[in-house]
Amino acid sequence: MALHELALERRNLHGHFSRELEPVLEIDSGDSIAFATLDAGWGVEPPRADGAERDRFEPRDEELDSGHALIGPVAVRGARAGQVLEVRIDSIRVGPFGLTVAGGWPSFMNDGLEVAEGESVTLAWELDPDAGVGRDRAGREVRLDPFLGVLGMPPDEPGVHPTGPPRFCGGNLDCKELRPGTKLFLPIPLDGALFSAGDCHALQGDGEVSSTAIECPLERAELTLSLRDDVDLMGPVALTDDAWIALGLGDTIDAAAIDAVDSMLQLMGRELGVERREALALASVVVDLRITQVVNGVVGVHAVLPHGALGSGRI
């Protein structure tokens, strides 16, 4: 299968989702794409030590580029609405710097923690992708675990759609489990798929409680996109080396948890041949619920079923 290189240039960048966007590339099922991206805020340099505004990529459209800096969209030949897109995450290499911002704007978390007023705090990170280490200017060191926060397709609705909220067809999922070696399965909402990716995170805790992870540029990622007709999904599901993961979305944690468990019960029914109530009983014993993120308007909960939890094998 072919490997297609996408250059980091204006024609391949966009900051919104839309079915009206022309694809920058068309590939066959099973082909791979390789690309770099800017950080989510379109930055081209690290935070400045004096707190001055850093330089950002130009030109940008105030409305159409208000969201994450995404590469794409990529069309997949033969993709039809109702199929499933398998996104195999082959490799991710972070760029040389990152930043984490906290406080200084209104949100339910900042308001509740009483940090909405006043100035934001920015941690500037120097990233060493070879050593897998990040250090901030105070000398604190963390072990990197990179992933792409945004992997998805536009809804089959007219107009411009923000990149912030995740959707059933992917987008800003912000799930740290989507690291290299993982396969992410997404329902395809429209013919051609029109897949985009970006928002590299060098490290993030479950929840992403400040609204930012270590946001960083992406030096290079490779993804393999394949069409699947043998899987029936209502929302995102991932297969890692360690577990099946069902990603739930909702306006509240309760709603997202129901969505995640519902998706997991469907998965267990398909893989184990058990009816819904029996699957729920088993899930209560072996499935963990984790908060994916609470900061994107649409919040996320993921249900995790470790391989071998119900005996040998992958489930």
mmCIF file of C-alpha atoms in Angstrom:
data_model
loop_
_atom_site.group_PDB
_atom_site.id
_atom_site.type_symbol
_atom_site.label_atom_id
_atom_site.label_comp_id
_atom_site.label_asym_id
_atom_site.label_seq_id
_atom_site.Cartn_x
_atom_site.Cartn_y
_atom_site.Cartn_z
ATOM 1 C CA MET A 1 0.000 0.000 0.000
ATOM 2 C CA ALA A 2 1.093 3.579 -0.682
ATOM 3 C CA LEU A 3 2.458 6.135 1.777
ATOM 4 C CA HIS A 4 1.355 9.695 0.940
ATOM 5 C CA GLU A 5 3.281 12.715 2.275
ATOM 6 C CA LEU A 6 1.308 15.847 3.187
ATOM 7 C CA ALA A 7 3.433 18.981 3.478
ATOM 8 C CA LEU A 8 2.885 21.480 6.277
ATOM 9 C CA GLU A 9 1.664 24.336 4.101
ATOM 10 C CA ARG A 10 -1.352 26.615 3.826
ATOM 11 C CA ARG A 11 -3.291 24.543 1.302
ATOM 12 C CA ASN A 12 -3.238 21.500 3.617
ATOM 13 C CA LEU A 13 -4.309 23.334 6.793
ATOM 14 C CA HIS A 14 -7.752 24.229 8.085
ATOM 15 C CA GLY A 15 -9.303 25.198 11.428
ATOM 16 C CA HIS A 16 -12.874 23.897 11.116
ATOM 17 C CA PHE A 17 -14.837 20.863 9.979
ATOM 18 C CA SER A 18 -17.089 21.051 6.916
ATOM 19 C CA ARG A 19 -18.384 18.651 4.313
ATOM 20 C CA GLU A 20 -17.858 21.479 1.818
ATOM 21 C CA LEU A 21 -14.070 21.455 2.249
ATOM 22 C CA GLU A 22 -12.297 20.146 -0.834
ATOM 23 C CA PRO A 23 -10.021 17.183 -0.071
ATOM 24 C CA VAL A 24 -6.314 17.928 -0.293
ATOM 25 C CA LEU A 25 -5.608 14.281 -1.102
ATOM 26 C CA GLU A 26 -7.511 11.183 -2.213
ATOM 27 C CA ILE A 27 -6.191 7.766 -1.231
ATOM 28 C CA ASP A 28 -7.170 4.111 -1.485
ATOM 29 C CA SER A 29 -8.314 2.077 1.485
ATOM 30 C CA GLY A 30 -5.249 0.699 3.223
ATOM 31 C CA ASP A 31 -2.987 3.579 2.211
ATOM 32 C CA SER A 32 -1.042 5.577 4.783
ATOM 33 C CA ILE A 33 -0.555 9.306 5.221
ATOM 34 C CA ALA A 34 2.450 11.068 6.759
ATOM 35 C CA PHE A 35 2.275 14.669 7.921
ATOM 36 C CA ALA A 36 3.378 17.357 10.368
ATOM 37 C CA THR A 37 1.141 19.885 12.110
ATOM 38 C CA LEU A 38 1.341 23.093 14.090
ATOM 39 C CA ASP A 39 0.261 23.104 17.712
ATOM 40 C CA ALA A 40 -3.468 23.573 18.352
ATOM 41 C CA GLY A 41 -3.077 27.360 18.542
ATOM 42 C CA TRP A 42 -1.253 27.650 15.201
ATOM 43 C CA GLY A 43 1.970 28.649 16.986
ATOM 44 C CA VAL A 44 5.306 28.658 15.191
ATOM 45 C CA GLU A 45 7.471 29.303 18.262
ATOM 46 C CA PRO A 46 7.542 28.438 21.980
ATOM 47 C CA PRO A 47 5.988 30.735 24.584
ATOM 48 C CA ARG A 48 8.179 33.782 25.105
ATOM 49 C CA ALA A 49 9.858 34.164 28.471
ATOM 50 C CA ASP A 50 8.657 37.764 28.802
ATOM 51 C CA GLY A 51 5.026 36.761 28.261
ATOM 52 C CA ALA A 52 4.736 38.620 24.940
ATOM 53 C CA GLU A 53 2.441 37.236 22.248
ATOM 54 C CA ARG A 54 4.220 34.534 20.263
ATOM 55 C CA ASP A 55 4.246 34.357 16.488
ATOM 56 C CA ARG A 56 1.544 32.279 14.823
ATOM 57 C CA PHE A 57 1.141 30.819 11.370
ATOM 58 C CA GLU A 58 -0.102 33.245 8.723
ATOM 59 C CA PRO A 59 -2.209 33.776 6.740
ATOM 60 C CA ARG A 60 -5.238 32.613 8.720
ATOM 61 C CA ASP A 61 -8.939 33.285 8.259
ATOM 62 C CA GLU A 62 -10.473 34.678 11.451
ATOM 63 C CA GLU A 63 -13.586 32.498 11.156
ATOM 64 C CA LEU A 64 -12.493 29.414 9.223
ATOM 65 C CA ASP A 65 -9.198 28.969 11.104
ATOM 66 C CA SER A 66 -10.467 29.690 14.613
ATOM 67 C CA GLY A 67 -10.126 26.068 15.726
ATOM 68 C CA HIS A 68 -7.295 23.551 15.963
ATOM 69 C CA ALA A 69 -4.725 23.568 13.156
ATOM 70 C CA LEU A 70 -5.717 20.424 11.253
ATOM 71 C CA ILE A 71 -4.161 18.651 8.285
ATOM 72 C CA GLY A 72 -6.568 17.482 5.581
ATOM 73 C CA PRO A 73 -9.197 16.657 4.717
ATOM 74 C CA VAL A 74 -8.193 13.357 3.114
ATOM 75 C CA ALA A 75 -10.768 11.522 0.991
ATOM 76 C CA VAL A 76 -10.808 7.724 0.893
ATOM 77 C CA ARG A 77 -11.912 6.246 -2.426
ATOM 78 C CA GLY A 78 -15.043 4.156 -2.115
ATOM 79 C CA ALA A 79 -15.908 5.399 1.363
ATOM 80 C CA ARG A 80 -19.651 5.508 1.913
ATOM 81 C CA ALA A 81 -21.753 6.877 4.738
ATOM 82 C CA GLY A 82 -22.513 4.086 7.194
ATOM 83 C CA GLN A 83 -19.207 2.288 6.739
ATOM 84 C CA VAL A 84 -16.473 2.378 9.380
ATOM 85 C CA LEU A 85 -13.073 4.038 8.992
ATOM 86 C CA GLU A 86 -10.225 2.235 10.708
ATOM 87 C CA VAL A 87 -7.451 4.655 11.662
ATOM 88 C CA ARG A 88 -4.301 2.756 12.564
ATOM 89 C CA ILE A 89 -1.920 5.020 14.474
ATOM 90 C CA ASP A 90 1.473 3.908 13.243
ATOM 91 C CA SER A 91 3.813 6.545 14.671
ATOM 92 C CA ILE A 92 3.882 9.967 16.349
ATOM 93 C CA ARG A 93 6.927 12.161 16.880
ATOM 94 C CA VAL A 94 6.511 15.427 18.753
ATOM 95 C CA GLY A 95 8.165 18.721 17.894
ATOM 96 C CA PRO A 96 10.732 20.550 20.077
ATOM 97 C CA PHE A 97 8.459 22.613 22.331
ATOM 98 C CA GLY A 98 5.141 22.587 24.116
ATOM 99 C CA LEU A 99 2.943 24.661 26.391
ATOM 100 C CA THR A 100 0.259 24.154 29.035
ATOM 101 C CA VAL A 101 -2.075 27.001 30.012
ATOM 102 C CA ALA A 102 -4.261 27.229 33.136
ATOM 103 C CA GLY A 103 -6.715 29.788 34.517
ATOM 104 C CA GLY A 104 -7.632 33.250 33.311
ATOM 105 C CA TRP A 105 -10.882 32.577 31.446
ATOM 106 C CA PRO A 106 -14.432 31.576 32.427
ATOM 107 C CA SER A 107 -15.348 27.890 32.353
ATOM 108 C CA PHE A 108 -17.197 25.588 34.723
ATOM 109 C CA MET A 109 -13.869 24.227 35.990
ATOM 110 C CA ASN A 110 -12.108 27.583 36.314
ATOM 111 C CA ASP A 111 -15.183 29.153 37.910
ATOM 112 C CA GLY A 112 -15.507 26.284 40.378
ATOM 113 C CA LEU A 113 -11.804 26.425 41.248
ATOM 114 C CA GLU A 114 -11.912 30.244 41.479
ATOM 115 C CA VAL A 115 -9.159 30.745 38.887
ATOM 116 C CA ALA A 116 -11.240 32.313 36.117
ATOM 117 C CA GLU A 117 -10.223 35.865 36.991
ATOM 118 C CA GLY A 118 -6.765 37.321 36.517
ATOM 119 C CA GLU A 119 -3.885 36.206 34.323
ATOM 120 C CA SER A 120 -3.341 32.763 32.867
ATOM 121 C CA VAL A 121 -0.332 30.698 33.896
ATOM 122 C CA THR A 122 1.666 29.183 31.040
ATOM 123 C CA LEU A 123 4.141 26.342 31.464
ATOM 124 C CA ALA A 124 6.673 26.290 28.627
ATOM 125 C CA TRP A 125 8.129 22.862 27.881
ATOM 126 C CA GLU A 126 11.276 21.817 26.054
ATOM 127 C CA LEU A 127 10.607 18.452 24.444
ATOM 128 C CA ASP A 128 13.170 15.760 23.650
ATOM 129 C CA PRO A 129 11.411 13.191 21.443
ATOM 130 C CA ASP A 130 14.448 10.887 21.328
ATOM 131 C CA ALA A 131 14.692 10.626 25.108
ATOM 132 C CA GLY A 132 10.894 10.847 25.488
ATOM 133 C CA VAL A 133 11.232 13.585 28.095
ATOM 134 C CA GLY A 134 9.785 17.067 28.604
ATOM 135 C CA ARG A 135 11.191 19.743 30.932
ATOM 136 C CA ASP A 136 9.591 23.023 31.934
ATOM 137 C CA ARG A 137 11.496 26.202 32.773
ATOM 138 C CA ALA A 138 11.375 25.359 36.478
ATOM 139 C CA GLY A 139 13.276 22.128 35.766
ATOM 140 C CA ARG A 140 10.331 19.768 36.311
ATOM 141 C CA GLU A 141 10.575 16.668 34.150
ATOM 142 C CA VAL A 142 7.837 14.418 32.737
ATOM 143 C CA ARG A 143 7.860 11.270 30.630
ATOM 144 C CA LEU A 144 6.207 11.917 27.254
ATOM 145 C CA ASP A 145 3.279 9.803 25.994
ATOM 146 C CA PRO A 146 2.187 11.506 22.746
ATOM 147 C CA PHE A 147 -1.108 11.191 20.899
ATOM 148 C CA LEU A 148 -3.262 13.213 18.510
ATOM 149 C CA GLY A 149 -6.197 14.963 20.174
ATOM 150 C CA VAL A 150 -8.164 15.391 16.936
ATOM 151 C CA LEU A 151 -8.876 12.462 14.623
ATOM 152 C CA GLY A 152 -12.141 12.624 12.730
ATOM 153 C CA MET A 153 -14.536 13.644 10.011
ATOM 154 C CA PRO A 154 -17.158 16.371 9.554
ATOM 155 C CA PRO A 155 -20.829 15.739 10.253
ATOM 156 C CA ASP A 156 -23.080 15.379 7.202
ATOM 157 C CA GLU A 157 -24.623 18.781 7.788
ATOM 158 C CA PRO A 158 -24.115 22.044 5.874
ATOM 159 C CA GLY A 159 -21.975 24.887 7.138
ATOM 160 C CA VAL A 160 -18.905 25.397 9.279
ATOM 161 C CA HIS A 161 -18.507 23.224 12.379
ATOM 162 C CA PRO A 162 -16.044 24.006 15.207
ATOM 163 C CA THR A 163 -13.184 21.650 15.944
ATOM 164 C CA GLY A 164 -13.676 21.863 19.729
ATOM 165 C CA PRO A 165 -16.491 19.420 20.505
ATOM 166 C CA PRO A 166 -16.009 15.714 19.712
ATOM 167 C CA ARG A 167 -18.688 13.916 17.698
ATOM 168 C CA PHE A 168 -19.798 10.355 16.941
ATOM 169 C CA CYS A 169 -17.531 10.498 13.867
ATOM 170 C CA GLY A 170 -14.492 11.557 15.913
ATOM 171 C CA GLY A 171 -12.844 14.948 16.109
ATOM 172 C CA ASN A 172 -11.485 16.390 19.349
ATOM 173 C CA LEU A 173 -11.676 13.160 21.347
ATOM 174 C CA ASP A 174 -8.624 14.015 23.504
ATOM 175 C CA CYS A 175 -8.223 10.388 24.597
ATOM 176 C CA LYS A 176 -4.672 9.671 25.723
ATOM 177 C CA GLU A 177 -5.111 5.956 24.958
ATOM 178 C CA LEU A 178 -4.940 6.708 21.213
ATOM 179 C CA ARG A 179 -1.181 6.277 21.138
ATOM 180 C CA PRO A 180 0.930 4.520 18.448
ATOM 181 C CA GLY A 181 -0.094 0.914 17.964
ATOM 182 C CA THR A 182 -3.802 1.663 18.486
ATOM 183 C CA LYS A 183 -6.595 1.227 15.964
ATOM 184 C CA LEU A 184 -9.450 3.756 16.182
ATOM 185 C CA PHE A 185 -12.755 2.831 14.531
ATOM 186 C CA LEU A 186 -15.057 5.690 13.502
ATOM 187 C CA PRO A 187 -18.495 5.637 11.840
ATOM 188 C CA ILE A 188 -18.218 7.379 8.455
ATOM 189 C CA PRO A 189 -20.815 10.177 8.245
ATOM 190 C CA LEU A 190 -20.556 11.004 4.532
ATOM 191 C CA ASP A 191 -19.267 9.654 1.241
ATOM 192 C CA GLY A 192 -15.528 10.102 0.834
ATOM 193 C CA ALA A 193 -14.960 10.272 4.632
ATOM 194 C CA LEU A 194 -12.971 13.588 4.517
ATOM 195 C CA PHE A 195 -10.655 12.685 7.400
ATOM 196 C CA SER A 196 -8.547 15.302 9.223
ATOM 197 C CA ALA A 197 -6.049 15.126 12.104
ATOM 198 C CA GLY A 198 -4.061 17.378 14.415
ATOM 199 C CA ASP A 199 -3.815 18.727 17.974
ATOM 200 C CA CYS A 200 -0.684 16.868 19.054
ATOM 201 C CA HIS A 201 -0.366 16.331 22.804
ATOM 202 C CA ALA A 202 3.017 15.345 24.220
ATOM 203 C CA LEU A 203 1.361 14.323 27.511
ATOM 204 C CA GLN A 204 -2.099 14.611 29.058
ATOM 205 C CA GLY A 205 -3.848 13.373 32.163
ATOM 206 C CA ASP A 206 -7.325 11.886 31.930
ATOM 207 C CA GLY A 207 -9.750 14.802 32.130
ATOM 208 C CA GLU A 208 -7.391 17.461 30.682
ATOM 209 C CA VAL A 209 -8.559 19.556 33.635
ATOM 210 C CA SER A 210 -6.947 22.915 32.735
ATOM 211 C CA SER A 211 -8.347 22.654 29.161
ATOM 212 C CA THR A 212 -4.842 22.097 27.761
ATOM 213 C CA ALA A 213 -2.384 19.221 27.760
ATOM 214 C CA ILE A 214 1.246 19.703 26.729
ATOM 215 C CA GLU A 215 0.126 21.263 23.453
ATOM 216 C CA CYS A 216 2.890 20.895 20.903
ATOM 217 C CA PRO A 217 3.703 20.854 17.214
ATOM 218 C CA LEU A 218 3.881 17.482 15.528
ATOM 219 C CA GLU A 219 7.121 16.717 13.719
ATOM 220 C CA ARG A 220 5.707 13.653 11.985
ATOM 221 C CA ALA A 221 2.869 11.168 12.259
ATOM 222 C CA GLU A 222 1.940 8.209 10.106
ATOM 223 C CA LEU A 223 -1.644 6.922 9.989
ATOM 224 C CA THR A 224 -3.133 4.099 7.906
ATOM 225 C CA LEU A 225 -6.764 4.568 6.802
ATOM 226 C CA SER A 226 -8.855 1.525 5.894
ATOM 227 C CA LEU A 227 -12.527 0.974 5.140
ATOM 228 C CA ARG A 228 -14.378 -1.641 7.163
ATOM 229 C CA ASP A 229 -17.694 -3.246 6.240
ATOM 230 C CA ASP A 230 -17.579 -5.908 8.956
ATOM 231 C CA VAL A 231 -18.104 -3.573 11.931
ATOM 232 C CA ASP A 232 -21.320 -1.796 12.921
ATOM 233 C CA LEU A 233 -20.708 1.202 15.181
ATOM 234 C CA MET A 234 -22.685 4.096 16.629
ATOM 235 C CA GLY A 235 -19.613 5.937 17.935
ATOM 236 C CA PRO A 236 -15.821 5.761 18.352
ATOM 237 C CA VAL A 237 -14.229 2.498 19.501
ATOM 238 C CA ALA A 238 -10.506 1.761 19.874
ATOM 239 C CA LEU A 239 -8.427 -1.402 20.022
ATOM 240 C CA THR A 240 -5.120 -1.101 21.877
ATOM 241 C CA ASP A 241 -2.487 -3.689 22.759
ATOM 242 C CA ASP A 242 -4.077 -3.910 26.198
ATOM 243 C CA ALA A 243 -7.825 -3.386 25.829
ATOM 244 C CA TRP A 244 -10.967 -2.589 23.899
ATOM 245 C CA ILE A 245 -12.068 0.999 24.535
ATOM 246 C CA ALA A 246 -15.538 2.447 23.892
ATOM 247 C CA LEU A 247 -15.579 6.243 23.821
ATOM 248 C CA GLY A 248 -18.762 7.887 25.085
ATOM 249 C CA LEU A 249 -19.783 11.499 24.527
ATOM 250 C CA GLY A 250 -22.434 13.702 26.103
ATOM 251 C CA ASP A 251 -23.360 17.090 27.491
ATOM 252 C CA THR A 252 -22.783 15.756 31.021
ATOM 253 C CA ILE A 253 -20.617 13.083 32.619
ATOM 254 C CA ASP A 254 -23.770 11.020 33.220
ATOM 255 C CA ALA A 255 -24.749 11.175 29.545
ATOM 256 C CA ALA A 256 -21.213 10.384 28.390
ATOM 257 C CA ALA A 257 -20.997 7.422 30.782
ATOM 258 C CA ILE A 258 -24.270 5.996 29.438
ATOM 259 C CA ASP A 259 -22.990 6.436 25.885
ATOM 260 C CA ALA A 260 -19.704 4.681 26.706
ATOM 261 C CA VAL A 261 -21.387 1.751 28.459
ATOM 262 C CA ASP A 262 -23.989 1.422 25.687
ATOM 263 C CA SER A 263 -21.192 1.202 23.116
ATOM 264 C CA MET A 264 -19.302 -1.325 25.251
ATOM 265 C CA LEU A 265 -22.399 -3.508 25.642
ATOM 266 C CA GLN A 266 -22.798 -3.555 21.858
ATOM 267 C CA LEU A 267 -19.144 -4.557 21.522
ATOM 268 C CA MET A 268 -19.468 -7.320 24.126
ATOM 269 C CA GLY A 269 -22.660 -8.568 22.521
ATOM 270 C CA ARG A 270 -20.965 -8.810 19.142
ATOM 271 C CA GLU A 271 -17.716 -10.355 20.397
ATOM 272 C CA LEU A 272 -19.125 -12.624 23.123
ATOM 273 C CA GLY A 273 -22.618 -13.381 21.835
ATOM 274 C CA VAL A 274 -24.250 -12.335 25.118
ATOM 275 C CA GLU A 275 -27.513 -10.443 25.481
ATOM 276 C CA ARG A 276 -27.592 -6.889 26.779
ATOM 277 C CA ARG A 277 -28.388 -7.466 30.467
ATOM 278 C CA GLU A 278 -25.830 -10.235 30.810
ATOM 279 C CA ALA A 279 -23.262 -7.988 29.127
ATOM 280 C CA LEU A 280 -24.109 -5.216 31.623
ATOM 281 C CA ALA A 281 -23.567 -7.606 34.542
ATOM 282 C CA LEU A 282 -20.214 -8.685 33.140
ATOM 283 C CA ALA A 283 -19.238 -5.069 32.440
ATOM 284 C CA SER A 284 -19.895 -4.183 36.067
ATOM 285 C CA VAL A 285 -17.223 -6.723 37.003
ATOM 286 C CA VAL A 286 -14.467 -6.181 34.416
ATOM 287 C CA VAL A 287 -14.997 -2.816 32.655
ATOM 288 C CA ASP A 288 -13.485 0.418 33.983
ATOM 289 C CA LEU A 289 -15.004 3.844 33.316
ATOM 290 C CA ARG A 290 -12.524 6.696 32.957
ATOM 291 C CA ILE A 291 -13.059 10.402 32.336
ATOM 292 C CA THR A 292 -11.558 11.227 28.951
ATOM 293 C CA GLN A 293 -11.960 15.004 29.103
ATOM 294 C CA VAL A 294 -14.325 17.510 30.731
ATOM 295 C CA VAL A 295 -13.387 20.668 28.830
ATOM 296 C CA ASN A 296 -14.682 20.450 25.256
ATOM 297 C CA GLY A 297 -18.333 21.358 25.810
ATOM 298 C CA VAL A 298 -19.217 17.787 24.881
ATOM 299 C CA VAL A 299 -17.485 15.763 27.611
ATOM 300 C CA GLY A 300 -16.014 12.289 27.273
ATOM 301 C CA VAL A 301 -16.000 9.054 29.252
ATOM 302 C CA HIS A 302 -14.275 5.922 27.977
ATOM 303 C CA ALA A 303 -15.092 2.354 28.978
ATOM 304 C CA VAL A 304 -12.068 0.046 29.108
ATOM 305 C CA LEU A 305 -12.248 -3.758 28.812
ATOM 306 C CA PRO A 306 -8.766 -5.296 29.257
ATOM 307 C CA HIS A 307 -7.828 -8.202 27.024
ATOM 308 C CA GLY A 308 -8.170 -11.483 28.874
ATOM 309 C CA ALA A 309 -10.467 -10.025 31.540
ATOM 310 C CA LEU A 310 -13.039 -12.723 30.732
ATOM 311 C CA GLY A 311 -10.574 -15.503 30.017
ATOM 312 C CA SER A 312 -7.936 -15.929 27.361
ATOM 313 C CA GLY A 313 -7.779 -13.951 24.147
ATOM 314 C CA ARG A 314 -8.603 -10.400 23.207
ATOM 315 C CA ILE A 315 -11.922 -10.270 25.065
#
